[in-house]
Amino acid sequence: MIVFFWIKNKTESIFQLTYILSIIQKNKKILIIGKNKFGIKSITKKMHEWMYIKKILYKKKCTVYLSYKKKKVNFALKNFFKKHILYNQIIITLPGVFGYKKIDPGSILLISTFNKSIQGKVLDVGSGSGILSVMLHKKNSNIKLTLIDNNSTALLCSRYSLKENKIIGNVFYSNLFSHVQEKYNFIISNPPTHYGNLNNLKIVHELIKQSVNFLHKNGELRIILHSNISCTEILLQEFGNYKILKQKNHYKVYQSIL
């Protein structure tokens, strides 16, 4: 039996479940559990073509379905791709990857600060769709790109975005800097700052603290954060300096030089 937890992102749940159905045997039992507010009830309409679905437990907040695969499912990754075009560059996204529905204004603001003065080796931390690297390369094609993320779907998107724009870059798994072994001239990131509906700055703080170990002397960290979040204290603590390069639409671009 497979136990599948329906997550908040309904589109991502369908994406994951479709893939699971493509690799398991017919009549395999799948127990699907999820919160009603996350749209789990839509499974009866979205997946009825490939699954027998029966509600076996219902409460005010959660529902449990018992299902069986009833026919072969051909999973094609390309059917889930969404393409965004920004400044004539193609950005590939998949369900569950940040910026799937639309390009977020924070990324656009950070991109607006890119120029040809950025040189050398660049590390894109939490690359997601690869949008920051693609747009930075458009400004300066001489940079050497490395993109890292701890989400396998995001890494796929980063690779496809580079490929679509004929950009060479190194893409690999890393939980922040866990698998990074080199130093860079420039680190960029649009880091996650929320867990559910609450601010969670743990990742941002770890990113700033650890980045000093992976920058060359005079190397730069440049990140985008929501205006209601401040990282000035920790930037001063770790780098001894910071500058707000741009502020717009409730976002701030921070720069610190090692």
Short mmCIF file of C-alpha atoms in Angstrom, two decimals:
data_model
loop_
_atom_site.label_atom_id
_atom_site.label_comp_id
_atom_site.label_asym_id
_atom_site.label_seq_id
_atom_site.Cartn_x
_atom_site.Cartn_y
_atom_site.Cartn_z
CA MET A 1 0.00 0.00 0.00
CA ILE A 2 1.08 3.56 -0.72
CA VAL A 3 0.18 6.33 1.70
CA PHE A 4 0.02 9.72 -0.02
CA PHE A 5 -0.30 12.99 1.89
CA TRP A 6 -2.16 15.62 -0.11
CA ILE A 7 -0.31 18.92 0.33
CA LYS A 8 -1.43 22.54 0.31
CA ASN A 9 -0.45 23.05 -3.34
CA LYS A 10 -3.23 21.19 -5.18
CA THR A 11 -1.48 21.36 -8.55
CA GLU A 12 1.67 19.84 -7.07
CA SER A 13 -0.35 17.06 -5.43
CA ILE A 14 -1.87 16.12 -8.81
CA PHE A 15 1.59 16.29 -10.40
CA GLN A 16 3.11 13.95 -7.79
CA LEU A 17 0.18 11.55 -7.76
CA THR A 18 0.15 11.26 -11.56
CA TYR A 19 3.83 10.30 -11.50
CA ILE A 20 3.24 7.71 -8.77
CA LEU A 21 0.43 6.15 -10.82
CA SER A 22 2.74 5.88 -13.83
CA ILE A 23 5.26 3.68 -11.97
CA ILE A 24 3.10 1.39 -9.80
CA GLN A 25 1.23 -1.79 -10.71
CA LYS A 26 -2.45 -1.89 -11.53
CA ASN A 27 -4.77 -2.40 -8.53
CA LYS A 28 -2.13 -1.15 -6.11
CA LYS A 29 -3.83 0.41 -3.08
CA ILE A 30 -3.22 4.09 -2.41
CA LEU A 31 -4.40 5.70 0.81
CA ILE A 32 -4.77 9.45 0.23
CA ILE A 33 -4.97 11.74 3.26
CA GLY A 34 -5.34 15.50 3.32
CA LYS A 35 -6.91 18.62 4.75
CA ASN A 36 -10.21 19.68 3.22
CA LYS A 37 -9.03 23.30 2.95
CA PHE A 38 -6.19 22.10 0.70
CA GLY A 39 -8.69 20.94 -1.92
CA ILE A 40 -8.41 17.18 -1.45
CA LYS A 41 -12.07 16.75 -2.43
CA SER A 42 -11.16 17.70 -6.01
CA ILE A 43 -9.36 14.38 -6.40
CA THR A 44 -12.61 12.67 -7.38
CA LYS A 45 -12.87 14.92 -10.46
CA LYS A 46 -9.17 15.29 -11.26
CA MET A 47 -8.10 11.64 -11.02
CA HIS A 48 -11.23 9.55 -11.69
CA GLU A 49 -9.99 8.58 -15.18
CA TRP A 50 -7.05 6.62 -13.75
CA MET A 51 -8.23 5.64 -10.26
CA TYR A 52 -11.13 4.07 -8.42
CA ILE A 53 -11.64 6.42 -5.49
CA LYS A 54 -13.71 5.81 -2.36
CA LYS A 55 -14.08 8.09 0.65
CA ILE A 56 -13.52 5.97 3.76
CA LEU A 57 -13.17 8.59 6.49
CA TYR A 58 -14.36 12.15 6.75
CA LYS A 59 -13.93 14.71 9.49
CA LYS A 60 -14.48 18.43 9.64
CA LYS A 61 -10.89 19.21 8.71
CA CYS A 62 -9.58 16.11 6.93
CA THR A 63 -10.66 13.39 4.51
CA VAL A 64 -9.20 9.95 3.75
CA TYR A 65 -9.70 8.21 0.40
CA LEU A 66 -8.89 4.63 -0.52
CA SER A 67 -8.04 4.30 -4.20
CA TYR A 68 -6.83 1.79 -6.78
CA LYS A 69 -5.04 2.35 -10.05
CA LYS A 70 -7.41 1.16 -12.78
CA LYS A 71 -5.43 1.70 -15.97
CA LYS A 72 -2.02 2.61 -17.36
CA VAL A 73 -0.92 6.19 -16.89
CA ASN A 74 1.59 7.71 -19.29
CA PHE A 75 3.44 10.37 -17.38
CA ALA A 76 5.01 13.05 -19.57
CA LEU A 77 6.95 15.72 -17.72
CA LYS A 78 6.51 18.19 -20.58
CA ASN A 79 2.73 18.15 -20.05
CA PHE A 80 3.27 19.82 -16.68
CA PHE A 81 5.79 22.42 -17.86
CA LYS A 82 4.79 26.05 -17.73
CA LYS A 83 6.84 28.55 -19.73
CA HIS A 84 7.29 32.17 -18.74
CA ILE A 85 8.93 34.71 -21.03
CA LEU A 86 10.92 37.54 -19.47
CA TYR A 87 13.02 39.89 -21.62
CA ASN A 88 12.95 37.28 -24.42
CA GLN A 89 14.33 34.58 -22.11
CA ILE A 90 12.43 31.34 -21.49
CA ILE A 91 11.85 30.23 -17.89
CA ILE A 92 10.63 26.68 -17.29
CA THR A 93 8.62 25.87 -14.18
CA LEU A 94 6.80 22.85 -12.73
CA PRO A 95 4.14 22.54 -10.00
CA GLY A 96 5.61 23.11 -6.58
CA VAL A 97 8.45 25.30 -7.80
CA PHE A 98 8.44 28.93 -6.67
CA GLY A 99 7.11 31.17 -9.42
CA TYR A 100 5.05 28.47 -11.12
CA LYS A 101 1.92 30.58 -11.58
CA LYS A 102 3.75 33.81 -12.40
CA ILE A 103 7.14 35.43 -12.06
CA ASP A 104 7.25 37.01 -8.62
CA PRO A 105 7.95 40.76 -8.24
CA GLY A 106 10.83 40.09 -5.84
CA SER A 107 12.79 38.21 -8.50
CA ILE A 108 12.07 40.95 -11.04
CA LEU A 109 13.38 43.61 -8.65
CA LEU A 110 16.55 41.64 -7.93
CA ILE A 111 17.07 41.08 -11.67
CA SER A 112 16.78 44.83 -12.27
CA THR A 113 19.99 45.33 -10.24
CA PHE A 114 22.07 43.04 -12.48
CA ASN A 115 24.68 44.62 -14.74
CA LYS A 116 27.87 43.82 -16.63
CA SER A 117 30.06 44.65 -13.63
CA ILE A 118 29.19 41.23 -12.19
CA GLN A 119 32.12 38.99 -13.10
CA GLY A 120 33.64 35.60 -12.38
CA LYS A 121 32.01 32.63 -10.69
CA VAL A 122 28.37 33.02 -9.64
CA LEU A 123 26.45 30.82 -7.20
CA ASP A 124 22.64 30.85 -7.34
CA VAL A 125 21.39 29.52 -3.97
CA GLY A 126 17.88 28.06 -4.08
CA SER A 127 17.81 28.46 -7.86
CA GLY A 128 14.21 27.24 -8.33
CA SER A 129 13.29 27.77 -11.97
CA GLY A 130 16.75 29.18 -12.69
CA ILE A 131 15.33 32.62 -13.47
CA LEU A 132 18.03 34.61 -11.67
CA SER A 133 20.88 32.80 -13.40
CA VAL A 134 19.25 33.04 -16.83
CA MET A 135 18.69 36.77 -16.49
CA LEU A 136 22.15 37.43 -15.06
CA HIS A 137 23.68 35.54 -17.98
CA LYS A 138 21.70 37.75 -20.36
CA LYS A 139 23.47 40.77 -18.84
CA ASN A 140 26.90 39.15 -18.85
CA SER A 141 27.51 35.93 -20.79
CA ASN A 142 31.10 35.65 -19.51
CA ILE A 143 30.12 34.59 -15.99
CA LYS A 144 30.49 31.00 -14.82
CA LEU A 145 27.20 29.79 -13.33
CA THR A 146 26.49 27.28 -10.56
CA LEU A 147 22.88 26.66 -9.51
CA ILE A 148 21.92 24.76 -6.36
CA ASP A 149 18.63 23.76 -4.72
CA ASN A 150 17.42 21.12 -2.25
CA ASN A 151 14.31 20.32 -4.32
CA SER A 152 14.66 17.81 -7.16
CA THR A 153 11.80 19.36 -9.16
CA ALA A 154 13.41 22.77 -8.90
CA LEU A 155 16.71 21.34 -10.13
CA LEU A 156 14.91 19.92 -13.17
CA CYS A 157 13.48 23.35 -13.91
CA SER A 158 16.87 25.01 -13.52
CA ARG A 159 18.41 22.57 -15.99
CA TYR A 160 15.60 23.01 -18.53
CA SER A 161 15.69 26.81 -18.24
CA LEU A 162 19.43 26.82 -18.95
CA LYS A 163 18.94 24.43 -21.86
CA GLU A 164 16.10 26.46 -23.39
CA ASN A 165 18.32 29.55 -23.41
CA LYS A 166 21.47 27.68 -24.52
CA ILE A 167 23.32 28.53 -21.32
CA ILE A 168 26.04 26.36 -19.81
CA GLY A 169 25.93 26.01 -16.03
CA ASN A 170 26.57 23.53 -13.24
CA VAL A 171 23.34 22.41 -11.50
CA PHE A 172 23.33 20.14 -8.46
CA TYR A 173 21.62 19.32 -5.17
CA SER A 174 22.68 21.23 -2.06
CA ASN A 175 20.84 22.11 1.12
CA LEU A 176 22.16 25.67 1.30
CA PHE A 177 25.95 25.08 1.11
CA SER A 178 25.98 21.41 2.19
CA HIS A 179 27.46 20.19 -1.14
CA VAL A 180 29.31 23.34 -2.19
CA GLN A 181 33.09 22.94 -2.26
CA GLU A 182 34.30 26.08 -4.07
CA LYS A 183 34.39 29.80 -3.48
CA TYR A 184 32.61 32.32 -5.66
CA ASN A 185 32.81 35.97 -6.66
CA PHE A 186 29.08 36.52 -6.44
CA ILE A 187 26.23 34.78 -4.58
CA ILE A 188 22.60 35.53 -5.43
CA SER A 189 19.41 34.28 -3.82
CA ASN A 190 15.70 34.85 -3.44
CA PRO A 191 15.43 32.80 -0.24
CA PRO A 192 12.22 31.44 1.29
CA THR A 193 11.12 33.46 4.32
CA HIS A 194 7.86 31.75 5.29
CA TYR A 195 6.74 28.51 6.86
CA GLY A 196 3.01 28.34 6.27
CA ASN A 197 1.67 31.81 7.07
CA LEU A 198 4.46 32.71 9.49
CA ASN A 199 7.78 34.43 8.90
CA ASN A 200 10.68 32.03 9.31
CA LEU A 201 14.09 33.66 8.94
CA LYS A 202 16.17 30.63 9.88
CA ILE A 203 17.10 29.90 6.25
CA VAL A 204 17.91 33.55 5.54
CA HIS A 205 20.14 33.78 8.60
CA GLU A 206 21.94 30.53 7.74
CA LEU A 207 22.40 31.68 4.15
CA ILE A 208 24.04 34.93 5.31
CA LYS A 209 26.19 33.25 7.98
CA GLN A 210 27.49 30.50 5.72
CA SER A 211 27.96 32.61 2.59
CA VAL A 212 31.07 34.29 4.02
CA ASN A 213 32.82 30.91 3.84
CA PHE A 214 32.07 30.54 0.13
CA LEU A 215 32.98 33.99 -1.16
CA HIS A 216 36.35 35.18 -2.38
CA LYS A 217 37.73 38.36 -0.84
CA ASN A 218 35.71 41.32 -2.19
CA GLY A 219 33.03 38.83 -3.19
CA GLU A 220 29.40 39.91 -2.97
CA LEU A 221 26.18 38.52 -1.52
CA ARG A 222 23.03 39.94 -3.09
CA ILE A 223 19.59 38.84 -1.89
CA ILE A 224 15.97 39.96 -2.12
CA LEU A 225 13.70 40.11 0.92
CA HIS A 226 10.25 41.43 1.72
CA SER A 227 10.33 44.93 3.18
CA ASN A 228 8.80 43.81 6.49
CA ILE A 229 11.84 41.56 7.06
CA SER A 230 15.13 43.03 8.20
CA CYS A 231 18.49 41.29 7.99
CA THR A 232 20.64 44.36 8.60
CA GLU A 233 21.88 43.20 12.00
CA ILE A 234 23.13 39.82 10.81
CA LEU A 235 24.66 41.32 7.63
CA LEU A 236 26.63 43.77 9.79
CA GLN A 237 27.61 40.95 12.11
CA GLU A 238 28.91 38.67 9.34
CA PHE A 239 30.08 41.14 6.67
CA GLY A 240 30.52 44.38 8.56
CA ASN A 241 28.56 46.23 5.88
CA TYR A 242 25.38 46.25 3.85
CA LYS A 243 23.62 48.41 1.29
CA ILE A 244 20.04 48.50 0.06
CA LEU A 245 20.46 48.67 -3.71
CA LYS A 246 16.78 49.01 -4.53
CA GLN A 247 13.40 49.12 -2.82
CA LYS A 248 10.08 48.74 -4.58
CA ASN A 249 6.72 46.92 -4.33
CA HIS A 250 7.33 45.85 -0.73
CA TYR A 251 10.74 44.32 -1.53
CA LYS A 252 14.35 45.29 -0.78
CA VAL A 253 17.56 44.19 -2.51
CA TYR A 254 20.42 43.81 -0.03
CA GLN A 255 24.11 43.82 -0.94
CA SER A 256 27.07 42.96 1.28
CA ILE A 257 30.75 42.81 0.29
CA LEU A 258 33.21 40.45 1.97
#
